[in-house]
XYZ file of C-alpha atoms in Angstrom:
721
model
C 0.000 0.000 0.000
C 1.159 3.488 -0.794
C 1.361 5.320 2.523
C 0.893 8.758 0.970
C -2.088 7.961 -1.222
C -3.981 11.216 -1.758
C -7.791 11.061 -1.765
C -8.330 14.724 -2.662
C -8.353 13.967 -6.363
C -10.725 11.058 -5.792
C -13.114 13.336 -3.910
C -13.066 15.962 -6.662
C -13.733 13.290 -9.276
C -16.511 11.800 -7.128
C -18.273 15.152 -6.779
C -17.824 16.081 -10.430
C -19.080 12.796 -11.855
C -22.038 12.426 -9.520
C -23.068 16.026 -10.128
C -23.181 15.284 -13.856
C -25.153 12.093 -13.252
C -27.702 13.888 -11.051
C -28.197 16.657 -13.623
C -28.837 14.078 -16.333
C -31.141 12.167 -13.984
C -33.223 15.224 -13.149
C -33.460 16.247 -16.801
C -34.614 12.758 -17.812
C -37.183 12.532 -15.008
C -38.644 15.988 -15.615
C -38.906 15.328 -19.344
C -41.156 12.347 -18.571
C -43.010 13.717 -15.560
C -46.216 14.196 -17.604
C -46.038 10.728 -19.190
C -48.026 7.723 -17.978
C -44.883 5.881 -16.942
C -41.117 5.724 -17.520
C -40.066 3.932 -20.678
C -37.761 0.923 -20.498
C -34.632 2.867 -21.462
C -35.262 5.427 -18.728
C -35.821 2.742 -16.091
C -32.526 1.109 -17.045
C -30.729 4.463 -17.074
C -32.046 5.508 -13.658
C -31.129 2.072 -12.274
C -27.590 2.388 -13.628
C -27.256 5.949 -12.333
C -28.227 4.914 -8.818
C -25.981 1.848 -9.080
C -23.016 4.048 -10.057
C -23.658 6.600 -7.304
C -24.085 3.785 -4.787
C -20.788 2.222 -5.822
C -18.734 5.416 -5.801
C -20.296 6.530 -2.498
C -19.468 3.155 -0.985
C -15.869 3.590 -2.077
C -15.744 7.042 -0.471
C -17.563 5.704 2.641
C -20.521 8.103 2.483
C -22.898 5.599 4.055
C -26.089 7.681 3.982
C -25.736 8.383 0.242
C -24.950 4.709 -0.365
C -28.038 3.619 1.572
C -30.514 5.961 -0.124
C -29.050 5.230 -3.580
C -29.338 1.487 -2.981
C -32.946 1.818 -1.856
C -33.969 3.756 -4.984
C -31.972 1.254 -7.028
C -34.129 -1.471 -5.428
C -37.260 0.265 -6.690
C -36.033 0.480 -10.264
C -34.575 -3.035 -10.081
C -38.086 -4.251 -9.323
C -39.558 -2.131 -12.142
C -36.934 -3.432 -14.560
C -37.365 -7.106 -13.679
C -41.105 -7.349 -12.966
C -42.665 -4.706 -15.286
C -45.618 -4.069 -12.926
C -48.766 -2.336 -14.142
C -50.459 0.737 -12.668
C -47.331 2.265 -11.133
C -48.213 5.657 -9.522
C -46.014 7.681 -11.864
C -46.248 11.137 -10.249
C -45.418 9.660 -6.848
C -42.452 7.801 -8.356
C -41.189 11.006 -10.005
C -41.438 12.793 -6.651
C -39.447 10.028 -4.935
C -36.673 10.188 -7.537
C -36.426 13.974 -7.282
C -36.424 13.833 -3.476
C -33.535 11.358 -3.523
C -31.668 13.520 -6.042
C -32.176 16.555 -3.780
C -30.918 14.661 -0.731
C -27.764 13.497 -2.517
C -27.174 16.985 -3.955
C -27.454 18.539 -0.485
C -25.027 15.988 0.941
C -22.570 16.660 -1.886
C -22.825 20.400 -1.187
C -21.850 19.692 2.418
C -18.902 17.579 1.270
C -17.793 20.292 -1.143
C -17.781 22.823 1.711
C -15.723 20.500 3.898
C -18.609 19.566 6.199
C -19.586 15.980 7.095
C -22.301 14.309 5.019
C -24.517 13.766 8.048
C -27.990 13.973 6.520
C -30.538 11.520 7.914
C -32.089 9.445 5.125
C -34.029 7.128 7.461
C -37.459 8.648 6.819
C -36.903 8.805 3.060
C -35.746 5.167 2.984
C -38.863 4.173 4.939
C -41.072 5.955 2.394
C -39.291 4.180 -0.457
C -39.709 0.862 1.367
C -43.415 1.544 1.716
C -43.667 2.520 -1.966
C -41.773 -0.603 -3.033
C -44.012 -2.742 -0.835
C -47.063 -1.283 -2.564
C -45.577 -2.145 -5.952
C -44.812 -5.716 -4.866
C -48.309 -6.201 -3.415
C -49.828 -5.031 -6.686
C -47.569 -7.360 -8.671
C -48.525 -10.324 -6.472
C -52.212 -9.604 -7.039
C -51.517 -9.718 -10.772
C -49.833 -13.100 -10.334
C -46.316 -12.006 -11.354
C -43.337 -13.897 -9.906
C -41.107 -11.695 -7.718
C -37.552 -11.095 -9.021
C -34.504 -12.199 -6.999
C -33.547 -9.794 -4.242
C -31.197 -6.943 -5.203
C -28.560 -7.579 -2.534
C -25.879 -5.094 -1.575
C -22.668 -6.076 0.190
C -20.215 -3.702 1.731
C -16.838 -3.604 -0.077
C -14.256 -5.708 1.788
C -11.848 -7.456 -0.524
C -12.000 -7.643 -4.263
C -10.929 -11.246 -4.781
C -13.848 -13.649 -4.496
C -13.219 -17.322 -3.876
C -14.116 -19.495 -6.877
C -17.390 -21.374 -6.481
C -17.830 -22.836 -9.953
C -21.052 -24.664 -10.819
C -22.445 -26.151 -14.011
C -24.115 -22.786 -14.700
C -20.864 -20.819 -14.337
C -19.480 -19.058 -17.406
C -15.993 -17.657 -17.888
C -15.080 -14.341 -19.510
C -12.016 -12.365 -20.427
C -12.812 -8.651 -20.445
C -10.683 -5.922 -21.999
C -11.591 -2.270 -21.273
C -10.121 0.698 -23.138
C -10.464 4.169 -21.613
C -10.373 7.421 -23.554
C -6.839 8.902 -23.515
C -8.009 12.075 -21.761
C -9.707 10.207 -18.891
C -8.469 11.466 -15.543
C -7.792 9.004 -12.702
C -8.479 5.952 -14.870
C -7.604 3.699 -11.927
C -10.635 4.997 -10.012
C -12.880 4.359 -13.010
C -11.444 0.836 -13.222
C -12.135 0.377 -9.502
C -15.774 1.371 -10.032
C -16.082 -1.210 -12.816
C -14.683 -3.947 -10.573
C -17.031 -2.878 -7.787
C -20.018 -3.079 -10.161
C -19.047 -6.553 -11.434
C -18.460 -7.797 -7.895
C -22.193 -8.270 -7.311
C -22.491 -10.943 -10.027
C -19.005 -12.443 -9.722
C -18.155 -15.912 -8.498
C -14.471 -15.351 -9.247
C -12.878 -12.038 -10.173
C -9.302 -11.039 -10.976
C -8.006 -7.899 -12.628
C -4.777 -6.426 -13.949
C -3.114 -4.207 -12.899
C -3.930 -5.306 -9.342
C -2.912 -2.240 -7.306
C -5.385 0.206 -8.853
C -6.172 1.886 -5.523
C -2.830 1.862 -3.738
C -0.726 2.830 -6.774
C -1.636 6.102 -8.486
C 0.746 5.275 -11.347
C -1.584 2.432 -12.346
C -3.770 5.067 -14.057
C -1.077 5.622 -16.703
C -0.667 1.864 -17.197
C -4.425 1.456 -17.666
C -4.579 4.268 -20.232
C -1.664 2.813 -22.160
C -2.301 -0.951 -21.965
C -5.993 -1.137 -21.053
C -7.665 -2.765 -18.062
C -8.052 -6.559 -18.046
C -10.550 -8.574 -16.028
C -11.064 -12.307 -15.565
C -14.666 -12.994 -14.545
C -16.470 -16.151 -13.523
C -20.215 -15.548 -13.221
C -23.649 -16.928 -14.019
C -24.383 -14.045 -16.362
C -24.679 -13.497 -20.089
C -22.360 -11.342 -22.168
C -25.119 -8.744 -22.627
C -25.659 -8.483 -18.852
C -21.938 -7.893 -18.345
C -21.891 -5.192 -21.033
C -24.904 -3.514 -19.445
C -23.134 -3.406 -16.067
C -19.884 -2.011 -17.471
C -21.430 0.254 -20.106
C -19.722 2.634 -22.500
C -19.706 6.271 -21.432
C -17.640 9.419 -21.431
C -14.748 7.561 -19.727
C -14.871 4.068 -21.304
C -14.213 4.000 -25.044
C -14.448 0.271 -25.778
C -15.452 -2.894 -23.952
C -14.346 -6.271 -25.239
C -16.100 -9.251 -23.596
C -14.864 -12.684 -24.702
C -16.362 -15.902 -23.348
C -13.799 -18.676 -22.892
C -13.391 -22.158 -21.485
C -12.410 -22.874 -17.886
C -8.969 -24.025 -19.047
C -8.362 -20.736 -20.837
C -9.681 -18.832 -17.801
C -7.108 -20.553 -15.587
C -4.281 -19.520 -17.914
C -4.629 -15.988 -16.532
C -4.289 -12.725 -18.433
C -3.176 -14.182 -21.768
C -5.766 -12.487 -23.980
C -4.434 -14.001 -27.197
C -2.125 -11.249 -28.408
C 0.255 -12.273 -31.153
C 3.679 -13.374 -30.050
C 6.547 -11.071 -30.846
C 8.278 -11.642 -34.164
C 10.738 -14.536 -34.053
C 14.181 -13.986 -35.589
C 14.923 -15.686 -38.915
C 17.382 -18.523 -38.400
C 20.200 -18.338 -40.993
C 23.119 -20.728 -41.492
C 26.286 -18.650 -41.666
C 27.711 -21.021 -44.263
C 24.769 -20.438 -46.608
C 25.225 -18.559 -49.835
C 24.067 -14.969 -50.288
C 21.230 -16.115 -52.573
C 19.961 -18.596 -49.932
C 20.079 -15.923 -47.230
C 18.125 -13.453 -49.404
C 15.544 -16.152 -50.208
C 14.958 -16.923 -46.503
C 14.670 -13.227 -45.581
C 12.198 -12.555 -48.409
C 10.107 -15.579 -47.375
C 10.015 -14.363 -43.762
C 9.017 -10.865 -44.831
C 6.275 -12.249 -47.105
C 4.892 -14.368 -44.244
C 4.926 -11.321 -41.939
C 3.157 -9.239 -44.581
C 0.427 -11.873 -45.012
C -0.129 -11.958 -41.247
C -0.420 -8.187 -41.180
C -2.959 -8.207 -44.024
C -5.063 -10.913 -42.399
C -7.987 -9.312 -40.544
C -7.510 -9.643 -36.794
C -10.111 -9.362 -34.080
C -8.470 -7.547 -31.188
C -9.953 -7.001 -27.754
C -12.318 -4.030 -27.840
C -13.052 -4.300 -31.592
C -16.681 -4.922 -30.778
C -18.621 -2.077 -29.219
C -22.257 -1.575 -28.374
C -23.937 0.877 -30.680
C -26.387 3.329 -29.151
C -29.877 1.934 -29.076
C -32.109 3.591 -31.645
C -35.808 4.138 -30.906
C -37.701 0.876 -31.273
C -34.589 -1.211 -32.005
C -32.595 -3.662 -29.909
C -28.941 -3.198 -29.058
C -26.615 -4.815 -31.577
C -22.949 -5.613 -31.866
C -21.073 -4.007 -34.709
C -17.470 -4.116 -35.850
C -15.622 -0.955 -34.934
C -14.367 -0.187 -38.441
C -12.524 3.008 -37.711
C -11.730 5.316 -34.873
C -13.772 8.464 -35.197
C -12.323 11.607 -33.749
C -13.764 12.328 -30.319
C -14.156 15.754 -28.821
C -11.999 16.115 -25.713
C -13.073 18.098 -22.671
C -11.266 19.368 -19.635
C -12.741 20.873 -16.477
C -11.392 24.280 -15.506
C -11.993 26.265 -12.330
C -14.290 29.237 -13.032
C -11.969 31.489 -11.013
C -9.170 30.722 -13.484
C -11.490 31.539 -16.389
C -12.358 34.873 -14.776
C -8.670 35.593 -14.226
C -7.948 34.804 -17.861
C -10.787 37.118 -18.919
C -9.321 39.904 -16.790
C -5.937 39.401 -18.452
C -7.571 39.573 -21.886
C -9.154 42.852 -20.808
C -5.791 44.226 -19.735
C -4.365 43.132 -23.089
C -7.073 45.081 -24.908
C -6.322 48.166 -22.821
C -2.568 47.791 -23.445
C -3.244 47.472 -27.168
C -5.190 50.741 -27.098
C -2.353 52.428 -25.199
C 0.136 51.351 -27.879
C -2.007 52.202 -30.889
C -3.073 55.592 -29.496
C 0.349 56.616 -28.224
C 0.939 60.390 -28.748
C 4.460 59.671 -30.035
C 2.902 58.201 -33.174
C 1.391 61.569 -34.077
C 4.743 63.231 -34.772
C 4.644 64.662 -38.333
C 6.816 62.962 -40.964
C 6.934 59.490 -39.397
C 6.731 56.529 -41.780
C 4.403 54.123 -39.997
C 3.656 51.641 -42.796
C 5.435 48.728 -41.111
C 4.038 49.687 -37.723
C 0.484 49.839 -39.080
C 0.855 46.360 -40.618
C 2.121 44.954 -37.339
C -0.631 46.795 -35.446
C -3.285 45.326 -37.744
C -1.945 41.825 -37.116
C -1.899 42.464 -33.365
C -5.499 43.663 -33.479
C -6.547 40.549 -35.388
C -4.850 38.218 -32.904
C -6.306 40.164 -29.988
C -9.826 39.946 -31.453
C -9.477 36.217 -32.136
C -8.230 35.696 -28.593
C -11.239 37.533 -27.201
C -13.626 35.459 -29.320
C -12.049 32.202 -28.155
C -12.117 33.073 -24.469
C -15.673 34.369 -24.781
C -16.770 31.120 -26.436
C -15.154 29.221 -23.541
C -17.219 31.219 -21.044
C -20.474 30.685 -22.922
C -22.703 27.962 -21.479
C -26.184 26.834 -22.597
C -29.220 27.758 -20.545
C -30.336 24.108 -20.383
C -29.442 23.509 -16.723
C -31.032 26.789 -15.630
C -34.210 26.007 -17.554
C -34.351 22.507 -16.050
C -34.265 24.048 -12.569
C -37.342 26.075 -13.540
C -38.983 22.850 -14.722
C -38.438 21.449 -11.255
C -39.957 24.562 -9.640
C -43.087 24.253 -11.788
C -43.409 20.586 -10.839
C -43.002 21.175 -7.091
C -45.141 24.330 -6.765
C -47.956 23.052 -8.990
C -48.221 19.858 -6.897
C -48.396 21.834 -3.651
C -51.006 24.228 -5.072
C -53.033 21.432 -6.672
C -52.759 22.883 -10.175
C -52.299 20.846 -13.345
C -49.577 22.708 -15.245
C -47.528 21.848 -18.319
C -44.026 23.263 -18.687
C -42.435 23.934 -22.077
C -38.845 24.975 -22.872
C -37.914 26.726 -26.122
C -34.370 27.689 -27.111
C -32.772 26.186 -24.004
C -29.558 25.598 -25.987
C -29.027 29.374 -26.269
C -25.557 30.171 -24.900
C -24.858 32.984 -22.451
C -21.826 34.072 -20.432
C -21.560 31.915 -17.306
C -21.528 34.975 -15.038
C -24.797 36.137 -16.643
C -26.365 32.715 -16.083
C -25.523 32.871 -12.386
C -27.090 36.342 -12.121
C -30.404 35.455 -13.798
C -31.114 32.197 -11.963
C -32.874 33.871 -9.012
C -34.882 36.367 -11.130
C -36.104 33.528 -13.342
C -37.101 31.509 -10.288
C -39.273 34.395 -9.014
C -40.897 34.946 -12.416
C -41.690 31.262 -12.946
C -43.006 30.883 -9.399
C -45.228 33.939 -9.850
C -46.543 32.556 -13.143
C -47.571 29.329 -11.377
C -48.962 30.998 -8.255
C -50.374 34.333 -9.515
C -50.924 33.685 -13.200
C -52.349 30.182 -13.628
C -55.831 29.695 -12.222
C -56.925 26.683 -10.203
C -58.309 23.698 -12.100
C -61.857 24.626 -11.067
C -61.466 28.256 -12.198
C -60.131 27.143 -15.576
C -63.094 24.794 -16.053
C -65.577 27.546 -15.115
C -64.016 29.943 -17.640
C -64.008 27.318 -20.412
C -60.226 27.078 -20.674
C -58.123 24.019 -21.387
C -57.725 21.655 -18.447
C -53.989 22.209 -18.178
C -52.319 25.500 -17.468
C -49.121 26.116 -19.376
C -45.879 27.927 -18.575
C -43.462 28.485 -21.456
C -39.835 29.464 -20.865
C -38.087 30.589 -24.054
C -34.752 32.145 -25.018
C -33.381 33.711 -28.190
C -30.511 35.978 -29.208
C -30.997 39.234 -31.066
C -28.504 42.032 -31.808
C -26.029 40.997 -29.134
C -28.745 40.580 -26.517
C -30.526 37.582 -25.043
C -34.299 37.622 -24.694
C -35.669 35.256 -22.042
C -39.455 35.126 -21.789
C -41.676 33.568 -19.125
C -45.154 33.175 -20.597
C -48.287 31.723 -19.015
C -51.841 31.166 -20.273
C -53.445 32.209 -17.008
C -55.780 35.029 -16.067
C -53.370 37.886 -16.822
C -52.749 41.043 -14.797
C -55.726 43.069 -13.566
C -55.100 46.678 -14.607
C -57.853 48.204 -12.438
C -56.738 46.287 -9.343
C -53.116 47.369 -9.834
C -54.147 51.024 -10.319
C -56.317 50.956 -7.191
C -53.430 49.567 -5.147
C -51.020 52.121 -6.639
C -53.369 55.009 -5.827
C -53.794 53.694 -2.295
C -50.009 53.715 -1.844
C -49.707 57.230 -3.321
C -47.842 56.176 -6.476
C -50.136 58.000 -8.938
C -50.166 61.691 -9.802
C -53.131 63.507 -8.272
C -54.272 65.280 -11.434
C -53.621 62.432 -13.859
C -56.610 60.180 -14.646
C -56.248 56.397 -14.750
C -56.919 56.320 -18.481
C -53.794 58.426 -19.098
C -51.556 55.586 -17.919
C -50.423 53.133 -20.553
C -50.687 49.426 -19.813
C -46.904 49.008 -19.630
C -46.685 51.857 -17.102
C -49.369 50.233 -14.957
C -47.756 46.778 -15.073
C -44.401 48.240 -13.991
C -45.946 49.108 -10.598
C -45.750 45.438 -9.581
C -41.938 45.691 -9.676
C -41.863 48.313 -6.912
C -40.801 47.307 -3.379
C -43.711 46.366 -1.113
C -46.256 46.244 -3.936
C -48.530 43.194 -4.047
C -52.145 42.728 -5.126
C -52.500 39.420 -3.273
C -54.840 39.878 -0.353
C -53.550 36.812 1.490
C -49.967 35.806 2.166
C -49.019 32.360 0.899
C -45.837 30.319 0.929
C -44.933 31.743 -2.469
C -46.345 35.288 -2.688
C -48.238 38.126 -1.078
C -45.467 39.856 0.874
C -44.622 42.445 -1.782
C -41.061 41.205 -2.165
C -39.559 39.388 -5.082
C -40.338 41.448 -8.191
C -38.297 44.414 -6.979
C -35.375 42.034 -6.366
C -35.884 40.641 -9.868
C -35.588 44.105 -11.413
C -32.543 45.018 -9.297
C -30.688 41.839 -10.261
C -31.495 42.272 -13.932
C -30.478 45.933 -13.952
C -27.213 45.079 -12.192
C -26.097 43.196 -15.313
C -27.364 45.825 -17.741
C -30.686 44.128 -18.456
C -34.323 45.228 -18.485
C -37.695 43.643 -17.700
C -40.691 44.137 -19.991
C -44.203 43.089 -18.908
C -47.101 42.360 -21.254
C -50.493 40.986 -20.318
C -53.929 40.337 -21.794
C -56.874 39.907 -19.382
C -58.027 36.308 -19.369
C -55.298 35.225 -21.777
C -52.107 35.330 -19.715
C -48.912 37.331 -19.177
C -45.420 37.485 -20.641
C -42.377 38.623 -18.666
C -39.439 39.358 -20.979
C -35.857 39.749 -19.789
C -33.475 41.536 -22.121
C -29.896 40.914 -20.996
C -26.437 41.245 -22.586
C -24.646 38.164 -23.884
C -21.593 39.029 -21.809
C -20.371 41.583 -19.287
C -16.703 41.564 -20.219
C -15.852 43.385 -23.472
C -18.207 45.441 -25.648
C -17.977 47.557 -28.790
C -18.514 51.158 -27.817
C -18.471 54.742 -29.086
C -16.205 57.092 -27.130
C -17.416 60.700 -26.822
C -16.529 63.795 -24.846
C -18.531 66.419 -23.026
C -16.528 69.218 -21.468
C -13.386 67.604 -20.059
C -15.039 64.232 -19.362
C -15.122 61.100 -21.534
C -18.103 58.795 -21.878
C -18.798 55.510 -23.665
C -22.042 54.207 -25.150
C -22.621 50.674 -26.443
C -22.714 50.733 -30.226
C -25.909 48.664 -30.503
C -28.198 51.255 -28.855
C -27.078 54.192 -31.024
C -29.367 54.487 -34.037
C -28.146 57.738 -35.589
C -25.713 60.692 -35.304
C -26.641 64.088 -36.735
C -25.993 67.826 -36.506
C -28.865 70.088 -35.463
C -29.904 73.719 -35.750
C -31.276 75.882 -32.974
C -34.614 76.247 -34.779
C -35.171 72.474 -34.510
C -35.290 72.746 -30.699
C -38.227 73.812 -28.540
C -38.695 73.990 -24.789
C -41.634 73.431 -22.445
C -42.378 75.786 -19.521
C -41.024 73.250 -17.027
C -37.631 73.284 -18.793
C -37.895 69.969 -20.675
C -36.372 70.149 -24.164
C -37.530 68.400 -27.331
C -36.407 68.228 -30.925
C -38.330 67.627 -34.154
C -36.661 65.231 -36.591
C -38.462 64.238 -39.797
C -41.806 65.060 -38.216
C -41.172 63.067 -35.045
C -40.649 64.556 -31.589
C -37.866 63.282 -29.289
C -36.959 64.306 -25.714
C -33.455 65.783 -25.419
C -30.950 65.157 -22.633
C -27.883 67.445 -22.552
C -25.167 65.301 -20.979
C -23.094 68.246 -19.730
C -26.077 69.920 -18.071
C -27.418 66.614 -16.681
C -24.183 65.804 -14.820
C -23.268 69.419 -14.003
C -19.984 69.356 -15.947
C -17.747 72.321 -16.665
C -16.823 73.843 -20.028
C -19.392 71.917 -22.041
C -20.960 73.224 -25.249
C -24.218 75.060 -24.632
C -25.067 75.663 -28.281
C -26.480 72.600 -30.052
C -24.922 73.790 -33.321
C -21.414 73.245 -31.905
C -22.003 69.673 -30.751
C -23.565 66.475 -32.045
C -26.842 64.695 -31.268
C -27.226 60.922 -30.793
C -30.519 59.025 -31.040
C -30.662 56.128 -28.559
C -33.329 53.422 -28.735
C -34.106 51.053 -25.859
C -37.204 48.838 -26.019
C -39.076 51.070 -28.480
C -38.261 54.119 -26.349
C -36.113 56.827 -27.941
C -34.183 59.764 -26.578
C -31.704 62.250 -28.051
C -28.448 62.765 -26.132
C -26.374 65.880 -26.863
C -22.564 65.679 -26.507
C -19.689 67.968 -27.490
C -17.768 65.650 -29.824
C -17.243 62.019 -30.898
C -13.801 60.427 -30.460
C -14.269 57.089 -32.235
C -15.228 53.444 -31.928
C -13.201 50.920 -29.946
C -13.485 47.774 -27.861
C -14.288 48.609 -24.271
C -13.327 46.541 -21.237
C -16.166 46.935 -18.748
C -15.072 47.608 -15.177
C -17.465 48.086 -12.242
C -17.679 51.476 -10.569
C -15.932 51.211 -7.164
C -18.335 50.569 -4.302
C -17.117 53.595 -2.343
C -18.479 55.917 -5.064
C -22.134 56.874 -4.728
C -24.328 55.330 -7.414
C -25.182 57.837 -10.140
C -28.195 57.512 -12.415
C -27.414 56.729 -16.020
C -24.005 55.118 -15.365
C -23.331 51.369 -15.503
C -19.532 51.123 -15.246
C -16.208 52.585 -16.307
C -13.234 51.747 -18.497
C -9.683 52.835 -19.208
C -8.901 54.473 -22.532
C -5.725 54.248 -24.575
C -4.271 57.445 -23.135
C -4.718 56.130 -19.591
C -7.739 58.300 -18.771
C -10.978 56.929 -17.304
C -14.232 56.991 -19.271
C -17.660 56.432 -17.736
C -19.934 53.892 -19.428
C -23.451 55.259 -19.876
C -26.508 53.131 -19.135
C -28.887 53.725 -22.056
C -31.858 52.321 -20.145
C -31.295 54.790 -17.320
C -30.972 57.716 -19.737
C -34.224 56.803 -21.484
C -36.070 56.560 -18.172
C -34.777 59.944 -17.024
C -35.503 61.792 -20.278
């Protein structure tokens, strides 16, 4: 035994792999939550998932996870072997999700360095009761019970031979993908899985746990197993499986005599030297050498069946698994897990590189008259190209699909609808849309509030839907799409919609409406925005999910913190749509640099619709001081940036500056600045926390000359105009 064997890597691998398995499990279960029952493939997959988690948890000695995994495995073992009728599907889905939640919580404790001390006793008792109900129903139908799914604690991995007439002997050859980390642990898990059916079991290399170097040997030479068991080849393949770590599995049945020969898997012997008599003539020597080479060539051309040449093809819908010759090695995409903190650090370095590039290209020394900069400009163009490509690559590495986030919302709909007694269907559209990982983390909570409100506030009870003549099932649709560098995420329901009059009455009661402004003067969008204010709720009773007047204001704050906006649309009796408009990324944007007075500002290129010069006669002013401008027969509010921020030495005459038209969500405003500097890539930096928050600003950046420019928030400017 290696005295300094390090289990840290094993723990990281355990957490990583089981997290992936639980995500896949939850996705599979939620996809079939509205079905009548799980299909056969899903039952087998859930059984294998629980079997894998049970095995790896047993290795790591997390007894509570092992126990609960084994109990759920028992349930699906019974379903797989007995195929009972009338299984309570919704209850089964709830049990699977509860077990997944328990294991996830325990893994979170382990990740934080705390003991996995959760008590699974009550949950195991409920599963026992559920399994008993299934068995009682099967007995009433006259079905024979399957053999018990026994679990033994891992002790020693050599099992004494107990051969019978039913025993079969196998030589197994496993090939792992070259990029597989800690292949010895994966091999250990395979041995542990086979142990339950084994009568005799040997493997090579033997010291897969005590010797970390065995991982390299396994990757290079493969992992070999000798198995004596009363099992078919297909059952063995199903236990081992082919996944993201195992590339090929070769299972070869043999005779007992061959089994006893050990790990001789039938490889060809090494080439024997050609025996030559030294007294032979040159012609005789050449003849013997040519004959040997010809024989070697014929052997090479003869098709050989090597261990691992046969693989299980993925099962197509409606077809059985089949064995097929592995004709050629197809190129496989390789993945590597990277700490998010390192990705963020790399993104920061890319940002500094962009700033340094601007410093070089905008250096005042380059403006000296008479300099020949042809070679410099060529080199600068190449640098800019490499810098842009580097940004694109790192940004693509940070982009992750919204699938996992959307699946969490699916779970929320399932849980809340069951507790409220509502029959609700959940639909996902565009869940493969990719967004910066930091953005995904920021929108998870806002989405949770919106989806929960749609289920609680929006969708009526089953009785109310029947009385109003609506479809039996309510429906919540979560969709995502990209448009002009932005991501639109919509939460739509087919419920009762928002009640305009009720919202207005509540707003007037709280003093949010202008005294002299009638209700009819408020547009629907203005009215619906009241529900995003702190402390505003139209629910008369407080429930577990709503009625306290908190939630929607937090949603808006979180969305605005990442430069996003929330749009609300509703039709009485038809439903509501909550639309989030968020940036694809927070790191680097294309912006227009401008100056007002002695200060520099930056605006994102996508919101600027037009630049133009104006005349004084195009401007007009209201008595309260608000300014407007007429452009091609359309009136726009005007915001003078210098006057708005109280700057010094800014242009007061509109004829000496330039006007920009900004458009945000169908709202337009004209912003007046002194001059435009140019377009460049902007590295977004947050405004330091010790500086008081100023309306209309979302961040800052460093320009090529070393000065600081403030990044304007177009949404804030439109709201203030």
